[in-house]
mmCIF file of N, CA and C in Angstrom:
data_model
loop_
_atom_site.group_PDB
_atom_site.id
_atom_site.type_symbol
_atom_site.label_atom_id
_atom_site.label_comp_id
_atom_site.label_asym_id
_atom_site.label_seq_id
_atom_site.Cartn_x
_atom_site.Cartn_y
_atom_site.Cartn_z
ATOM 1 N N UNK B 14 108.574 75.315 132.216
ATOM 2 C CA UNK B 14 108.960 76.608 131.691
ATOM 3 C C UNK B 14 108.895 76.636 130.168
ATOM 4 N N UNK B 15 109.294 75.700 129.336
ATOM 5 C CA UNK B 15 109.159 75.597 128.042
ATOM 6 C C UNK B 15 107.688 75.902 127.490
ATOM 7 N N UNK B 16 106.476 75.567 127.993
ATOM 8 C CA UNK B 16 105.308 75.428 127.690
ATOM 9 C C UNK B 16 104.504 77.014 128.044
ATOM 10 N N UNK B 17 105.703 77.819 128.972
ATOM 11 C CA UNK B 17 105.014 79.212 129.202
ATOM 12 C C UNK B 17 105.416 79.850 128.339
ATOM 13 N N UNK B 18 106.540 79.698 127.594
ATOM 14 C CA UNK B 18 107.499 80.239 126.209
ATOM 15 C C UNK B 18 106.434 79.843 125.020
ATOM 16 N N UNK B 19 105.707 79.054 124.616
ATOM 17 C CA UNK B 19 104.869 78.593 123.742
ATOM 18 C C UNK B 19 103.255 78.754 124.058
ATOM 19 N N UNK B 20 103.015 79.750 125.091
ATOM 20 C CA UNK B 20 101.686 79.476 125.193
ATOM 21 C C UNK B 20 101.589 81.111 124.059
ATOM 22 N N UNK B 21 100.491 81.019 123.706
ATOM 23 C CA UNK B 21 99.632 82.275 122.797
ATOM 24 C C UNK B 21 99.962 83.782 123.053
ATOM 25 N N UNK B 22 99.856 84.287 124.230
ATOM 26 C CA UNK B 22 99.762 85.006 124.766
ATOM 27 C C UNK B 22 101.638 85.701 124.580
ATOM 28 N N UNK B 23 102.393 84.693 124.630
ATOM 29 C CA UNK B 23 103.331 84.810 125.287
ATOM 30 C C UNK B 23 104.211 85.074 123.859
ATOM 31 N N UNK B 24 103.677 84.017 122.829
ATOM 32 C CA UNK B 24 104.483 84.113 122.187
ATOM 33 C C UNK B 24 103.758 84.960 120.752
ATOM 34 N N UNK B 25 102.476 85.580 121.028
ATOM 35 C CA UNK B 25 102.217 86.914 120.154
ATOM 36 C C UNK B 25 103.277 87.978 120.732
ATOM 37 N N UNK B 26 103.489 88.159 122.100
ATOM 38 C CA UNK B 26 104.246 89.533 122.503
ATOM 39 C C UNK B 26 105.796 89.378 121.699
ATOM 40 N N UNK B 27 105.885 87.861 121.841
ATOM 41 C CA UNK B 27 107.359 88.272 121.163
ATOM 42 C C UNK B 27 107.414 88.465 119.801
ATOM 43 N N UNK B 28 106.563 87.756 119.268
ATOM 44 C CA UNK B 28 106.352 88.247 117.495
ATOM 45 C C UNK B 28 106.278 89.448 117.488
ATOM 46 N N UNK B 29 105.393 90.197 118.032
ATOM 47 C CA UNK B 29 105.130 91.850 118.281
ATOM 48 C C UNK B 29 106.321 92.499 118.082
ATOM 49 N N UNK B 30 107.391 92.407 119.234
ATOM 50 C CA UNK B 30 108.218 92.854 119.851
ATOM 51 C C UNK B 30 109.237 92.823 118.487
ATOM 52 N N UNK B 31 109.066 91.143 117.934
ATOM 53 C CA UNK B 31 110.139 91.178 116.708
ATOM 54 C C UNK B 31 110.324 91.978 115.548
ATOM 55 N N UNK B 32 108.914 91.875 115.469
ATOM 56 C CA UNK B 32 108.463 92.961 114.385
ATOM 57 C C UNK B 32 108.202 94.118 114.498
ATOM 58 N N UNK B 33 108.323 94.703 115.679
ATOM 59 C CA UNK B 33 108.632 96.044 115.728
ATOM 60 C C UNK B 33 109.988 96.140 115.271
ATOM 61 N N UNK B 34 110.521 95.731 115.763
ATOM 62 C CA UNK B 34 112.376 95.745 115.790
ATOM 63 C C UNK B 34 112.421 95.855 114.979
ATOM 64 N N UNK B 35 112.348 94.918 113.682
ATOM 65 C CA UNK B 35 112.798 94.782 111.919
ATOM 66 C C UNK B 35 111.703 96.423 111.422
ATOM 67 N N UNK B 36 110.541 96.815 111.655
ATOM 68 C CA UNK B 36 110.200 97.922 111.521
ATOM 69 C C UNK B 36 111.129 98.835 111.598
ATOM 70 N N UNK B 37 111.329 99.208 112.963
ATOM 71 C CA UNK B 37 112.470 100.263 113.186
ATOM 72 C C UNK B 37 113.935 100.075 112.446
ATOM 73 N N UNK B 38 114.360 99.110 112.455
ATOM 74 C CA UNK B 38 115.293 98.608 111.614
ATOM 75 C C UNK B 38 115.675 99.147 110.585
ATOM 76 N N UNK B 39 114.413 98.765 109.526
ATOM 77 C CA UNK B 39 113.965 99.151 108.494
ATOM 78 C C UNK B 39 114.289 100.483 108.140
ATOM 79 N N UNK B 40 113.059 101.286 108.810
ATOM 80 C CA UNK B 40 113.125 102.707 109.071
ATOM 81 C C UNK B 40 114.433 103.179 108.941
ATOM 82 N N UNK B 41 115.616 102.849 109.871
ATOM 83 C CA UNK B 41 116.625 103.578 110.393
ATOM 84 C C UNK B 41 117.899 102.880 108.890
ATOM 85 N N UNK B 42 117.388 102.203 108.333
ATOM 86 C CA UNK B 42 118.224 101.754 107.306
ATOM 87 C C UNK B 42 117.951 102.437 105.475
ATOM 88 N N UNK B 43 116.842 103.096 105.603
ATOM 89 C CA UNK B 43 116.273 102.842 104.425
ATOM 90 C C UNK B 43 116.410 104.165 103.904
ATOM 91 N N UNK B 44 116.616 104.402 102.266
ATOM 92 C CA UNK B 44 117.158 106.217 101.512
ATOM 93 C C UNK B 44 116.071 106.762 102.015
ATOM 94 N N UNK B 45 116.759 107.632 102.233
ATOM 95 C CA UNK B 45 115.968 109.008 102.156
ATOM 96 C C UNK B 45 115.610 109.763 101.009
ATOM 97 N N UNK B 46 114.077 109.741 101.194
ATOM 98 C CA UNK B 46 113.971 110.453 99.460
ATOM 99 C C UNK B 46 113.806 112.291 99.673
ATOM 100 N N UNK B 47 114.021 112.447 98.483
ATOM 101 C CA UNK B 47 113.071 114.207 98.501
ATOM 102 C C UNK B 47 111.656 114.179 97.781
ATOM 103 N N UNK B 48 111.431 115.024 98.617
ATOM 104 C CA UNK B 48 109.577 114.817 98.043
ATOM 105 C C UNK B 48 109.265 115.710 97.217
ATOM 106 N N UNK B 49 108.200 115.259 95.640
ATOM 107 C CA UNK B 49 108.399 116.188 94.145
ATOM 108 C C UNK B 49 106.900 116.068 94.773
ATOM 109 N N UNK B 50 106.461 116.883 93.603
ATOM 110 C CA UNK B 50 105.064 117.549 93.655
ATOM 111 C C UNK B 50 104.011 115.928 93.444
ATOM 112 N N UNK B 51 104.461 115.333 92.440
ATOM 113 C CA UNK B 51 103.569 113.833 92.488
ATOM 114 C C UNK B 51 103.889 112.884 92.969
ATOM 115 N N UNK B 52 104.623 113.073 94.119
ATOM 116 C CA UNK B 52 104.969 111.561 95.042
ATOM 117 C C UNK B 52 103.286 111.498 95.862
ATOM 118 N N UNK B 53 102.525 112.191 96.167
ATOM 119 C CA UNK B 53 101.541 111.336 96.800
ATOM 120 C C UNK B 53 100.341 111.691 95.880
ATOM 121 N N UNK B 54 100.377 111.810 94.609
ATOM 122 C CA UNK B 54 99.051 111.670 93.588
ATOM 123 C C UNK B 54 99.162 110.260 93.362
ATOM 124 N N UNK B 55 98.173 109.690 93.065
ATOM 125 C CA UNK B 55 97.742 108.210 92.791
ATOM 126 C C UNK B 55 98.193 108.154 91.414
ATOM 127 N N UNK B 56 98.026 106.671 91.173
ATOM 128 C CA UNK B 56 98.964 106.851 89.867
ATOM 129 C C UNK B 56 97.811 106.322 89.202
ATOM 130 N N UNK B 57 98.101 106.906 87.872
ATOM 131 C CA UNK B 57 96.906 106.735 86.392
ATOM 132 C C UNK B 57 97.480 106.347 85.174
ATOM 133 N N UNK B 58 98.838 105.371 85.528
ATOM 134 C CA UNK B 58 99.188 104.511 84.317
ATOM 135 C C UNK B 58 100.151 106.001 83.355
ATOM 136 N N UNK B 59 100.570 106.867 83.880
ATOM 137 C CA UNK B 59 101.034 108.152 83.443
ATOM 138 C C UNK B 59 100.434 109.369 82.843
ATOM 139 N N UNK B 60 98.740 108.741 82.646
ATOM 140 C CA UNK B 60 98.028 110.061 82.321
ATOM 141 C C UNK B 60 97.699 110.897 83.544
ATOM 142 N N UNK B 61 96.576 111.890 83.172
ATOM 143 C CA UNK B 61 96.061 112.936 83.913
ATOM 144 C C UNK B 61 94.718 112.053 84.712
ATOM 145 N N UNK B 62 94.462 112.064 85.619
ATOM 146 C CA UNK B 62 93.249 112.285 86.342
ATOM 147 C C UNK B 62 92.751 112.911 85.406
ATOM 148 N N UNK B 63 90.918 111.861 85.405
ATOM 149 C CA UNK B 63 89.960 112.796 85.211
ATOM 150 C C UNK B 63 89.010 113.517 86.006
ATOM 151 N N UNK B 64 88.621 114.467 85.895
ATOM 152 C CA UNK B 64 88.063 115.400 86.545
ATOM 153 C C UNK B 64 87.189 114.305 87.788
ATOM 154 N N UNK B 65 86.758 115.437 88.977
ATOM 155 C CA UNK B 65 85.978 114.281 89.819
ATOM 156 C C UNK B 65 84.715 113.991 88.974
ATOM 157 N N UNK B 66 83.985 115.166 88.343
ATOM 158 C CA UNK B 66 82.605 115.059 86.981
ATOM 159 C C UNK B 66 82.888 113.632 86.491
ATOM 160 N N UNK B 67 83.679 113.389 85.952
ATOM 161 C CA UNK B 67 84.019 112.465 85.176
ATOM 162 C C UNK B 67 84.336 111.146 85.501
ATOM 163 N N UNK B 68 84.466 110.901 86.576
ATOM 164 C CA UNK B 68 84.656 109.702 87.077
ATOM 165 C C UNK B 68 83.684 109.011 86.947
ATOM 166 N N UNK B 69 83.997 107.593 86.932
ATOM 167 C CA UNK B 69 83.070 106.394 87.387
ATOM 168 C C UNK B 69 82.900 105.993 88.389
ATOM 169 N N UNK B 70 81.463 105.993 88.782
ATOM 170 C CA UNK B 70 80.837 105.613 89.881
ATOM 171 C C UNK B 70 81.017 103.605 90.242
ATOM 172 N N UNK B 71 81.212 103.122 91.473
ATOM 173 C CA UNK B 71 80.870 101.819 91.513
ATOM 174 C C UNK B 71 79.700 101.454 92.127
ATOM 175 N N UNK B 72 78.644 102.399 92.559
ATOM 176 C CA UNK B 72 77.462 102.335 93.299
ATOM 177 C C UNK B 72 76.922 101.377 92.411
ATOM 178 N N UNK B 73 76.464 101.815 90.911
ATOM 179 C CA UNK B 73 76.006 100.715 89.972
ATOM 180 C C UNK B 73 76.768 99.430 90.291
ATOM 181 N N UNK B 74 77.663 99.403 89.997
ATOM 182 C CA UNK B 74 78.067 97.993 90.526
ATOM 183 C C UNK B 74 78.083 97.145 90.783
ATOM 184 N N UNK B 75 78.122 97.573 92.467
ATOM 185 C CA UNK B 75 77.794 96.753 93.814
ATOM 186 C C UNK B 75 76.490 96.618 93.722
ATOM 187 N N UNK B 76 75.337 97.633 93.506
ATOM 188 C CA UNK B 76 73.969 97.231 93.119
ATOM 189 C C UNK B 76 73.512 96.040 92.392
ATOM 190 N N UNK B 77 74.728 96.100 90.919
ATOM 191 C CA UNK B 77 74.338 94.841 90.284
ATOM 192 C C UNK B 77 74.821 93.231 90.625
ATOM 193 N N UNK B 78 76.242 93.579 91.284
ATOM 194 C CA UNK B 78 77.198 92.661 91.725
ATOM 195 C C UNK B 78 75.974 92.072 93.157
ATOM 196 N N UNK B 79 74.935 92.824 93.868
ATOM 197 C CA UNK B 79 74.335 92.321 95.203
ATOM 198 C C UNK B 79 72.801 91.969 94.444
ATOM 199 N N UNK B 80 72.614 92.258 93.655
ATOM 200 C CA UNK B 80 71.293 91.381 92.817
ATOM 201 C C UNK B 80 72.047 90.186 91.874
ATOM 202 N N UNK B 81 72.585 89.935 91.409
ATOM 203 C CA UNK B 81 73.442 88.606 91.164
ATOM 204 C C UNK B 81 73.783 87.872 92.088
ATOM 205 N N UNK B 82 74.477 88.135 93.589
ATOM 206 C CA UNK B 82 74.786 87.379 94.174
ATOM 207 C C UNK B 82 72.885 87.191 95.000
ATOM 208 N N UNK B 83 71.948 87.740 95.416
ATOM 209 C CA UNK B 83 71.150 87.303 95.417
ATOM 210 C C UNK B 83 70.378 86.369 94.571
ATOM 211 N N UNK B 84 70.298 86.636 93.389
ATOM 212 C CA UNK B 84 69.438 85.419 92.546
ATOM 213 C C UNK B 84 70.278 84.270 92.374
ATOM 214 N N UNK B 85 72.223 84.239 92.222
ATOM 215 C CA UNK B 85 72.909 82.824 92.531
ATOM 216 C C UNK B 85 72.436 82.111 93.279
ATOM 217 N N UNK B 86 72.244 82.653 94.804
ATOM 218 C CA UNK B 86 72.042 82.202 96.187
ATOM 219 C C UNK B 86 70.160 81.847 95.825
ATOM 220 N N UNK B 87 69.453 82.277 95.224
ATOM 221 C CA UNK B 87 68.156 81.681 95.379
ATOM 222 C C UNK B 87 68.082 80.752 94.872
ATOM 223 N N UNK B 88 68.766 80.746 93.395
ATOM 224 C CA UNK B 88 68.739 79.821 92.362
ATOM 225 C C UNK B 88 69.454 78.360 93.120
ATOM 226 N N UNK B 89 70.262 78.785 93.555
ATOM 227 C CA UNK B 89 71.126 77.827 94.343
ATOM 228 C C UNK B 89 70.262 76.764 95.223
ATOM 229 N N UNK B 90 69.448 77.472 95.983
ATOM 230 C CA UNK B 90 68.057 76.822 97.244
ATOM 231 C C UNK B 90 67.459 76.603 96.567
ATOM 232 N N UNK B 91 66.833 76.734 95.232
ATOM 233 C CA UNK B 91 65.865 76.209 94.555
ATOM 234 C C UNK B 91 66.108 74.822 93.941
ATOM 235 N N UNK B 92 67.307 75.025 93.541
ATOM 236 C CA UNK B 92 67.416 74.146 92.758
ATOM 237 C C UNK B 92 68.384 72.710 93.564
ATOM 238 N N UNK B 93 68.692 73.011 95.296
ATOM 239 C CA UNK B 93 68.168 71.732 95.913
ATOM 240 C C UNK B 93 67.405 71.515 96.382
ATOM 241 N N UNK B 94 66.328 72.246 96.670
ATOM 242 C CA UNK B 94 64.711 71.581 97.487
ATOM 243 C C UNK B 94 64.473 70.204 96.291
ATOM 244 N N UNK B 95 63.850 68.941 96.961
ATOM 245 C CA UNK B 95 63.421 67.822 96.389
ATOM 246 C C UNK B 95 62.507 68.357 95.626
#
């Protein structure tokens, strides 16, 4: 019986189960706020958002960040072939 208490299966459900509990817990313990006009704007260090125009793109980026990690990775095979 000890070893059915410790198998995987058995003892994800109870982690589950635990951590729901402390969830709800949680929940049923925790202030209650009132909600202002910028509780769900992202935060910008206390300035304004800039316009969506104005934003920075990361497409460049990842473009440059995935041609770097390509030529690392070649440079890498090249430079162990005998």
């Amino acid at each position: 019986m000890e070893t059915f208490w410790l198998s995987p299966p058995v003892a994800l459900g109870i982690y589950l189960l635990l951590a729901y509990g402390l969830y709800r817990l949680g929940e049923a313990i925790a202030a209650r706020g009132v909600d202002s006009p910028g509780k769900y704007k992202p935060y910008a260090s206390g300035e304004d958002l800039l316009p969506v125009e104005a934003r920075l793109s990361y497409r460049i980026f990842f473009r440059m960040a995935l041609m770097f990690g390509i030529l690392h990775v070649a440079a890498l095979v090249l430079s162990t072939l005998p």
